[in-house]
Coordinates of C-alpha atoms and ligand atoms in Angstrom, one line a residue:
M13 CA -56.8 -33.6 -19.4
A14 CA -56.3 -34.6 -15.8
V15 CA -52.8 -33.8 -14.6
P16 CA -51.3 -36.1 -12.0
A17 CA -49.8 -33.9 -9.3
E18 CA -46.4 -34.6 -7.8
A19 CA -45.1 -32.1 -5.4
M20 CA -41.5 -31.0 -5.5
M21 CA -39.7 -28.7 -3.2
V22 CA -37.0 -26.6 -4.7
T23 CA -34.9 -25.0 -2.0
T24 CA -32.2 -22.5 -2.6
R25 CA -29.3 -21.2 -0.7
T26 CA -30.1 -17.5 -1.1
R27 CA -33.1 -15.9 0.5
F28 CA -33.9 -14.2 -2.8
F29 CA -34.6 -17.5 -4.4
V30 CA -36.7 -19.1 -1.6
V31 CA -39.7 -20.5 -3.3
M32 CA -41.8 -23.6 -3.3
I33 CA -42.8 -25.1 -6.5
A34 CA -45.4 -27.8 -6.9
V35 CA -44.8 -29.5 -10.1
A36 CA -47.4 -31.4 -12.0
V37 CA -46.0 -33.8 -14.5
C38 CA -48.0 -34.5 -17.6
G39 CA -46.6 -37.2 -19.7
G40 CA -43.2 -36.3 -18.2
F41 CA -43.5 -32.8 -19.5
G42 CA -46.4 -30.6 -18.5
W43 CA -45.2 -28.4 -15.7
R44 CA -47.3 -26.5 -13.3
S45 CA -45.6 -24.4 -10.7
T46 CA -48.1 -23.2 -8.1
M47 CA -46.9 -20.0 -6.6
T48 CA -48.6 -17.0 -5.3
E49 CA -50.9 -15.9 -8.0
A50 CA -50.4 -12.3 -9.3
T51 CA -52.2 -10.7 -12.1
A52 CA -50.2 -9.4 -15.0
A53 CA -52.6 -6.6 -15.3
E54 CA -51.3 -5.2 -11.9
T55 CA -47.9 -4.4 -13.4
D56 CA -46.8 -2.4 -16.4
V57 CA -45.6 -5.0 -18.9
T58 CA -42.5 -3.0 -19.4
D59 CA -41.5 -3.1 -15.7
P60 CA -39.0 -5.8 -14.8
N61 CA -40.2 -8.1 -12.0
Y62 CA -37.8 -9.1 -9.2
D63 CA -40.4 -10.6 -6.9
E64 CA -40.6 -14.5 -6.7
E65 CA -44.0 -14.0 -5.1
A66 CA -45.2 -12.4 -8.3
V67 CA -44.2 -15.3 -10.5
R68 CA -47.5 -16.7 -11.8
S69 CA -48.8 -20.2 -12.0
F70 CA -48.0 -21.7 -15.3
T71 CA -48.0 -24.9 -17.3
L72 CA -45.2 -25.3 -19.8
P73 CA -46.3 -26.4 -23.3
N74 CA -45.4 -30.0 -23.9
I75 CA -42.3 -29.8 -26.2
L76 CA -42.8 -33.4 -27.4
E77 CA -46.1 -32.6 -29.0
G78 CA -46.6 -32.5 -32.8
P79 CA -49.3 -30.5 -34.6
D80 CA -51.9 -33.1 -33.8
G81 CA -51.2 -32.8 -30.1
V82 CA -49.6 -36.3 -30.0
A83 CA -46.4 -36.5 -27.9
A84 CA -43.4 -38.1 -29.6
D85 CA -42.3 -41.3 -27.9
S86 CA -39.5 -42.2 -30.2
V87 CA -36.6 -40.5 -31.9
A88 CA -38.3 -41.1 -35.3
A89 CA -41.5 -39.4 -34.2
W90 CA -39.5 -36.5 -32.6
E91 CA -37.3 -35.9 -35.7
K92 CA -40.0 -36.4 -38.3
T93 CA -43.0 -34.7 -36.7
S94 CA -42.6 -32.9 -33.3
R95 CA -39.2 -31.3 -33.7
P96 CA -40.0 -29.7 -37.1
Y97 CA -43.3 -28.5 -35.7
Q98 CA -41.8 -27.0 -32.5
F99 CA -39.1 -25.4 -34.6
R100 CA -41.7 -23.8 -36.8
Q101 CA -43.5 -22.5 -33.7
L102 CA -40.3 -20.9 -32.5
Q103 CA -39.8 -19.2 -35.9
R104 CA -43.4 -18.0 -35.9
F105 CA -43.7 -16.7 -32.4
V106 CA -40.2 -15.7 -31.3
Y107 CA -37.3 -15.4 -33.8
G108 CA -38.9 -15.2 -37.3
E109 CA -38.3 -17.2 -40.4
Q110 CA -35.0 -18.9 -40.8
L111 CA -32.8 -17.4 -43.5
P112 CA -31.5 -19.5 -46.5
A113 CA -27.9 -20.4 -46.6
A114 CA -25.7 -18.4 -49.0
P115 CA -22.2 -19.2 -50.3
V116 CA -19.4 -17.6 -48.2
Q117 CA -16.2 -16.4 -49.9
V118 CA -12.9 -15.4 -48.5
V119 CA -12.0 -11.8 -49.5
G120 CA -8.3 -11.5 -50.2
E121 CA -5.8 -13.8 -48.4
V122 CA -6.3 -15.5 -45.1
Q123 CA -3.6 -14.1 -42.9
R124 CA -1.7 -16.9 -41.0
K125 CA 0.9 -16.2 -38.3
E126 CA 2.5 -18.2 -35.5
V127 CA 2.2 -16.3 -32.3
Q128 CA 2.8 -16.8 -28.6
L129 CA -0.2 -16.0 -26.4
A130 CA 0.4 -15.0 -22.8
G131 CA -0.9 -18.1 -21.1
P132 CA -2.0 -19.5 -17.8
G133 CA 0.4 -19.1 -14.9
G134 CA 2.5 -16.5 -16.6
G135 CA 3.7 -18.9 -19.3
T136 CA 3.1 -18.7 -23.1
T137 CA 1.0 -20.9 -25.4
A138 CA 2.2 -21.3 -29.0
A139 CA -0.7 -20.6 -31.4
V140 CA -1.4 -20.3 -35.1
R141 CA -3.5 -17.2 -35.6
L142 CA -5.7 -16.9 -38.6
Q143 CA -7.5 -13.7 -39.7
A144 CA -10.0 -13.8 -42.6
R145 CA -12.4 -11.5 -44.2
L146 CA -15.5 -13.3 -45.3
R147 CA -18.1 -12.2 -47.7
L148 CA -21.5 -13.5 -46.6
G149 CA -23.3 -14.4 -49.8
T150 CA -23.0 -13.4 -53.4
A151 CA -25.5 -10.5 -53.6
A152 CA -24.2 -7.1 -54.6
N153 CA -25.1 -5.8 -51.1
A154 CA -23.7 -8.8 -49.2
R155 CA -22.1 -7.9 -45.9
E156 CA -18.6 -8.9 -44.8
T157 CA -17.2 -10.0 -41.5
E158 CA -13.7 -10.6 -40.1
V159 CA -13.0 -13.8 -38.3
L160 CA -10.2 -14.3 -35.8
V161 CA -9.1 -17.8 -35.1
Y162 CA -6.4 -19.2 -32.7
L163 CA -5.4 -22.8 -33.0
P164 CA -3.0 -24.7 -30.8
A165 CA 0.3 -24.9 -32.7
A166 CA 1.2 -28.2 -31.1
A167 CA -2.0 -30.0 -32.2
K168 CA -1.3 -33.2 -34.2
E169 CA -4.9 -33.6 -35.4
P170 CA -7.9 -31.3 -36.1
V171 CA -9.1 -29.6 -32.9
P172 CA -12.7 -29.0 -31.6
T173 CA -13.2 -25.3 -31.7
F174 CA -15.3 -22.8 -29.8
L175 CA -17.0 -20.1 -32.0
K176 CA -18.6 -17.0 -30.5
L177 CA -19.8 -13.7 -31.7
N178 CA -18.5 -10.7 -29.7
F179 CA -19.8 -7.3 -28.7
A180 CA -17.0 -4.9 -29.5
G181 CA -14.9 -6.3 -32.3
N182 CA -12.2 -9.0 -32.5
Q183 CA -9.6 -6.4 -31.3
A184 CA -11.5 -6.2 -28.0
E185 CA -11.2 -9.9 -27.4
T186 CA -7.5 -10.1 -27.0
A187 CA -4.4 -8.1 -26.0
D188 CA -2.8 -9.3 -29.3
P189 CA -2.0 -5.9 -30.9
E190 CA -2.1 -7.2 -34.5
V191 CA -5.7 -8.2 -34.5
W192 CA -7.7 -6.3 -37.1
M193 CA -9.9 -3.5 -35.8
T194 CA -13.5 -3.5 -37.0
D195 CA -14.8 -0.5 -38.9
S196 CA -18.4 -1.4 -38.4
W197 CA -21.0 0.6 -36.4
M198 CA -20.7 -0.1 -32.6
R199 CA -23.0 0.7 -29.7
S200 CA -21.6 3.4 -27.4
G201 CA -19.2 2.1 -24.8
D202 CA -15.6 2.3 -23.5
G203 CA -13.3 3.2 -26.3
V204 CA -16.0 3.8 -28.8
E205 CA -16.2 7.2 -30.5
D206 CA -18.9 8.2 -32.9
H207 CA -20.0 4.6 -33.0
K208 CA -16.6 3.4 -34.2
A209 CA -14.1 1.3 -32.2
T210 CA -10.8 3.1 -31.3
D211 CA -7.5 1.7 -30.1
A212 CA -8.8 2.1 -26.6
T213 CA -11.1 -1.0 -27.1
R214 CA -8.1 -3.3 -27.6
G215 CA -8.2 -6.1 -25.1
I216 CA -11.1 -4.7 -23.1
N217 CA -13.1 -7.9 -23.3
A218 CA -10.1 -10.3 -23.3
R219 CA -11.5 -12.0 -20.1
R220 CA -14.4 -13.2 -22.2
F221 CA -12.1 -15.0 -24.7
P222 CA -9.4 -16.9 -22.8
A223 CA -7.7 -18.2 -25.9
A224 CA -4.4 -19.3 -24.2
E225 CA -6.2 -21.3 -21.6
M226 CA -8.6 -23.1 -24.0
L227 CA -5.7 -23.7 -26.5
S228 CA -3.7 -25.3 -23.7
R229 CA -6.7 -27.7 -23.2
G230 CA -6.6 -28.6 -26.9
Y231 CA -9.4 -26.4 -28.2
G232 CA -9.4 -23.8 -31.0
M233 CA -11.0 -20.4 -30.4
A234 CA -12.8 -18.4 -33.1
T235 CA -14.7 -15.1 -32.9
A236 CA -16.3 -12.4 -35.1
Y237 CA -18.1 -9.1 -34.4
C238 CA -21.9 -9.3 -34.3
G239 CA -22.2 -5.8 -35.6
D240 CA -20.7 -6.9 -39.0
I241 CA -23.8 -9.0 -39.5
F242 CA -26.5 -6.8 -37.9
P243 CA -25.6 -3.4 -36.3
D244 CA -27.2 -3.7 -32.9
H245 CA -29.8 -0.9 -33.0
P246 CA -33.5 -0.7 -34.0
E247 CA -32.6 0.8 -37.4
G248 CA -29.7 -1.7 -38.0
R249 CA -31.8 -3.8 -40.4
A250 CA -30.9 -1.7 -43.4
E251 CA -27.1 -2.2 -42.8
S252 CA -27.5 -5.8 -41.9
V253 CA -27.3 -9.0 -44.0
L254 CA -31.1 -9.1 -44.3
P255 CA -31.5 -6.9 -47.4
S256 CA -28.9 -9.1 -49.2
L257 CA -31.2 -12.0 -48.5
G258 CA -34.2 -10.3 -49.9
R259 CA -35.8 -9.3 -46.6
P260 CA -37.7 -6.0 -46.3
V261 CA -36.3 -3.2 -44.2
E262 CA -39.1 -0.6 -44.4
G263 CA -42.8 -0.5 -43.7
E264 CA -44.7 -2.7 -41.3
L265 CA -42.9 -6.0 -40.9
A266 CA -44.7 -9.3 -41.0
A267 CA -45.3 -10.9 -37.7
N268 CA -42.7 -13.6 -38.5
E269 CA -40.1 -11.3 -40.1
P270 CA -36.7 -12.2 -38.7
G271 CA -34.7 -9.8 -36.6
A272 CA -31.1 -9.4 -35.4
I273 CA -31.0 -12.7 -33.5
T274 CA -31.9 -14.7 -36.6
A275 CA -29.4 -12.7 -38.7
W276 CA -26.6 -13.2 -36.1
A277 CA -27.4 -16.9 -36.0
W278 CA -27.3 -17.1 -39.8
G279 CA -23.9 -15.3 -39.7
L280 CA -22.6 -18.0 -37.3
S281 CA -23.6 -20.7 -39.8
R282 CA -21.8 -18.9 -42.6
I283 CA -18.6 -18.7 -40.4
L284 CA -19.1 -22.4 -39.7
D285 CA -19.2 -23.0 -43.5
W286 CA -15.7 -21.5 -43.7
L287 CA -14.3 -23.1 -40.4
V288 CA -15.2 -26.6 -41.7
T289 CA -12.9 -26.0 -44.7
L290 CA -9.9 -25.5 -42.4
P291 CA -7.9 -28.7 -42.1
A292 CA -6.7 -27.8 -38.6
V293 CA -10.3 -27.5 -37.3
D294 CA -12.5 -30.5 -36.5
G295 CA -15.5 -29.6 -38.5
E296 CA -17.7 -32.0 -36.4
G297 CA -16.5 -30.4 -33.2
V298 CA -17.5 -26.8 -33.5
I299 CA -19.0 -25.5 -30.3
V300 CA -21.1 -22.3 -30.5
V301 CA -20.9 -20.1 -27.4
G302 CA -22.6 -16.9 -26.6
H303 CA -23.0 -14.5 -23.8
S304 CA -26.2 -12.6 -23.0
R305 CA -27.9 -11.4 -26.2
L306 CA -25.3 -13.4 -28.1
G307 CA -26.2 -16.4 -25.8
K308 CA -29.7 -16.1 -27.1
T309 CA -28.1 -16.1 -30.5
A310 CA -25.9 -19.2 -29.8
L311 CA -29.0 -21.2 -28.8
W312 CA -31.0 -20.2 -31.9
A313 CA -27.9 -20.9 -34.1
G314 CA -27.7 -24.4 -32.6
A315 CA -31.4 -24.9 -33.2
C316 CA -31.2 -23.7 -36.8
D317 CA -28.0 -25.5 -37.7
Q318 CA -27.4 -29.0 -36.4
R319 CA -23.8 -29.0 -37.6
F320 CA -22.9 -27.2 -34.3
A321 CA -21.7 -30.1 -32.2
M322 CA -22.4 -28.5 -28.8
V323 CA -24.2 -25.3 -27.7
V324 CA -23.3 -23.0 -24.8
S325 CA -25.6 -20.3 -23.5
N326 CA -24.0 -18.0 -21.0
E327 CA -26.5 -15.8 -19.1
S328 CA -28.8 -15.6 -22.1
G329 CA -31.8 -14.7 -20.0
C330 CA -35.1 -13.5 -21.5
G331 CA -35.5 -14.8 -25.1
G332 CA -32.6 -17.2 -24.4
A333 CA -32.6 -19.9 -21.8
A334 CA -35.0 -18.3 -19.2
L335 CA -38.6 -19.3 -19.2
S336 CA -40.8 -16.4 -20.4
R337 CA -43.7 -17.6 -18.3
R338 CA -41.9 -16.8 -15.1
N339 CA -42.0 -13.2 -15.9
Y340 CA -39.0 -12.7 -13.6
G341 CA -36.1 -10.2 -14.2
E342 CA -36.3 -9.0 -17.8
T343 CA -39.7 -9.8 -19.3
V344 CA -41.0 -10.1 -22.8
G345 CA -42.5 -6.6 -22.5
V346 CA -39.2 -5.1 -21.3
I347 CA -37.0 -6.8 -23.9
T348 CA -39.3 -6.2 -26.9
S349 CA -39.7 -2.5 -26.1
R350 CA -36.0 -1.9 -25.5
F351 CA -34.8 -4.1 -28.4
P352 CA -37.6 -4.3 -30.9
H353 CA -35.1 -5.4 -33.6
W354 CA -34.0 -8.6 -31.9
F355 CA -37.0 -10.8 -32.4
C356 CA -39.9 -11.1 -34.9
P357 CA -42.8 -8.7 -34.3
S358 CA -45.0 -11.5 -33.0
F359 CA -43.0 -12.0 -29.8
G360 CA -43.7 -8.5 -28.6
S361 CA -47.4 -9.1 -28.9
Y362 CA -47.1 -11.5 -26.0
A363 CA -45.9 -8.8 -23.6
G364 CA -47.9 -9.3 -20.4
R365 CA -49.6 -12.4 -21.8
E366 CA -46.7 -14.8 -21.7
L367 CA -49.0 -17.6 -20.5
E368 CA -50.5 -17.6 -23.9
L369 CA -47.3 -18.1 -25.8
P370 CA -47.6 -21.4 -27.8
V371 CA -43.9 -22.1 -26.9
D372 CA -41.6 -21.2 -24.1
Q373 CA -37.8 -21.1 -24.0
H374 CA -37.5 -24.7 -23.1
T375 CA -38.7 -25.3 -26.6
L376 CA -35.6 -23.6 -27.8
L377 CA -33.4 -25.7 -25.6
A378 CA -35.1 -28.9 -26.8
M379 CA -33.9 -28.1 -30.4
I380 CA -30.3 -28.8 -29.3
A381 CA -31.0 -32.5 -28.4
P382 CA -29.3 -34.9 -28.5
R383 CA -26.2 -32.7 -28.7
P384 CA -24.4 -31.5 -25.5
L385 CA -26.0 -28.3 -24.2
Y386 CA -24.6 -26.0 -21.5
V387 CA -26.7 -23.4 -19.7
A388 CA -24.8 -21.1 -17.4
S389 CA -26.0 -18.4 -15.0
A390 CA -24.5 -15.9 -12.6
E391 CA -26.0 -15.3 -9.1
G392 CA -25.8 -11.6 -9.4
D393 CA -27.5 -11.5 -12.8
R394 CA -31.1 -11.5 -11.6
W395 CA -32.0 -9.7 -14.8
A396 CA -31.4 -12.9 -16.7
D397 CA -33.4 -15.0 -14.2
P398 CA -30.9 -17.7 -13.2
R399 CA -33.7 -19.9 -11.7
G400 CA -35.7 -19.6 -14.9
E401 CA -32.7 -20.7 -16.9
F402 CA -32.2 -23.7 -14.6
L403 CA -35.9 -24.7 -14.8
S404 CA -36.0 -24.7 -18.6
A405 CA -32.8 -26.7 -18.7
E406 CA -34.4 -29.2 -16.3
A407 CA -37.6 -29.4 -18.3
V408 CA -36.0 -30.7 -21.5
G409 CA -34.5 -33.9 -20.1
P410 CA -37.2 -36.1 -21.7
V411 CA -36.1 -35.1 -25.2
W412 CA -32.5 -36.3 -24.5
K413 CA -34.1 -39.4 -22.9
L414 CA -35.6 -40.4 -26.3
Y415 CA -32.0 -40.7 -27.5
G416 CA -31.0 -42.7 -24.4
R417 CA -29.1 -39.8 -22.9
E418 CA -29.3 -38.1 -19.5
G419 CA -30.1 -34.4 -19.5
L420 CA -29.8 -32.3 -16.4
G421 CA -31.9 -34.7 -14.3
R422 CA -34.4 -33.5 -11.7
R423 CA -32.5 -31.9 -8.9
D424 CA -32.3 -29.1 -6.3
Y425 CA -30.8 -25.8 -7.4
P426 CA -27.0 -26.3 -7.4
A427 CA -24.5 -24.6 -5.1
L428 CA -22.5 -21.7 -6.5
G429 CA -19.9 -22.9 -8.9
E430 CA -21.1 -26.5 -9.0
S431 CA -21.5 -27.8 -12.5
V432 CA -24.4 -30.4 -12.7
G433 CA -25.9 -32.6 -15.3
D434 CA -24.8 -34.9 -18.1
F435 CA -25.7 -34.1 -21.7
V436 CA -27.5 -30.9 -20.4
R437 CA -25.4 -29.1 -17.8
Y438 CA -25.9 -26.1 -15.7
H439 CA -24.0 -24.0 -13.2
V440 CA -24.6 -20.7 -11.4
R441 CA -21.4 -18.8 -10.8
G442 CA -21.0 -16.3 -8.0
G443 CA -20.7 -12.7 -9.2
K444 CA -22.1 -10.5 -11.9
H445 CA -23.3 -10.7 -15.5
D446 CA -20.2 -11.6 -17.5
L447 CA -18.4 -14.5 -19.2
L448 CA -15.3 -15.6 -17.2
L449 CA -12.6 -18.2 -17.3
E450 CA -14.5 -20.2 -14.6
D451 CA -17.4 -20.5 -17.0
W452 CA -15.1 -21.5 -19.9
Q453 CA -13.5 -24.2 -17.8
H454 CA -16.9 -25.8 -17.2
F455 CA -17.7 -25.6 -20.9
A456 CA -14.4 -27.3 -21.8
D457 CA -15.0 -30.0 -19.1
M458 CA -18.3 -30.8 -20.8
A459 CA -16.8 -30.9 -24.3
D460 CA -14.1 -33.2 -22.9
A461 CA -16.7 -35.5 -21.4
T462 CA -19.0 -35.6 -24.4
L463 CA -17.5 -34.6 -27.8
R464 CA -13.9 -35.8 -27.0
A465 CA -15.0 -38.9 -25.1
E466 CA -17.2 -39.9 -28.1
K467 CA -14.3 -39.4 -30.5
T468 CA -12.0 -41.6 -28.4
S469 CA -14.5 -44.4 -28.0
S470 CA -15.3 -44.4 -31.8
R471 CA -11.6 -45.1 -32.6
Ligands
LIG9 C1 -29.4 -6.3 -21.7 C2 -30.6 -7.0 -22.3 C3 -30.4 -8.5 -22.0 C4 -29.1 -9.0 -22.4 C5 -28.0 -8.0 -22.2 C6 -26.7 -8.2 -22.9 O1 -29.6 -4.9 -21.9 O2 -31.7 -6.5 -21.6 O3 -31.5 -9.2 -22.6 O4 -29.1 -9.4 -23.7 O5 -28.3 -6.7 -22.5 O6 -26.7 -8.6 -24.1 O7 -25.6 -7.9 -22.4

């Protein structure tokens, strides 16, 4: 098929990013970026690439296409044919089969307490704190997770609520000394002894969960530990939720057998099942947020479960928002050799041949439409390929267009700290790989402008 060429210059403010991209638009979607050609064979597929010059030419698969190659040109065609097809492709080649829902039960009592959170500017914010232990399914070997929720005590109506999985237990997300400490297996890190969290982990990740600040903006905040759902190591499958859902743990796994990301995403949906039962939470306003590997997970959770009203990916990188075809920073070869348990086995078989992948990560972002989607990067986080995250967010605009919504729009790479876009937004923050208050404020601004604005206008 002839591809009408349309040249586009993408200039950047940092020397590192200086690159010229010629984009060919095919039906609004097919992208070709013409850069210095480099052969994948020249590099070991498990070596990260930090050279823009070595980013290869590529054409992104047309996300609007259904199985017959016909591009959807209406919401009906997208929802009936192309979206289900593209979703199946993501299951088949990247994340593995979606897991079936299972009933979630509260174990014991939900603990409820009114607390004061040290707030912005040295003040305090009155909160209602909930802690619940949830049993994820009814099987004898079902796993349990503990959920921590803070809700603004002053709220007069149900509040939209951010939900995120965390890396080191709920007790690490807050300085609140009464938060339950997880007993689940944990990767080595500060305050972790023999793969168990100790008191020294309390509050170490509190910067990543600014509860007081978000509550003061009228949002609830909920979190749970990812290791309760799938312990994050290659042998974690046996202790994960997967056996309770009838999935195999031994022997050679099928090419589309789900891994940790699918299990974590499933866990987020089970937590959502419980959150929507809370009268103080706006069940139609739950926003799934994730950082890094858990940002990949937040995107996949939003793709699998359309009850998530908005989706936020923070520095999710390879296997998250970043385009695999760019082969920049962490690559498919690197990630699937270091973390073979995150994806389905099929994804690893594309190491070094990303150009042959039937999908790319913009396919994942397209699954969020027409809901609000935020993609955030950090300048110093080259590993996650900020430009690759921006380009995939930019490439999905036409899906939102089907719904009459503006996505990110076609634009130059934004200045540091500038949040751009409409129903798809993007920013690149100065600094390193992390999830900071600055990022959260942008996420809340987007939720104000989309979810909250819609609520107000529908009254
Ligand atoms: C890195 C991994 C990334 C990202 C990150 C994180 O080691 O290579 O894909 O997920 O961990 O989760 O912090």
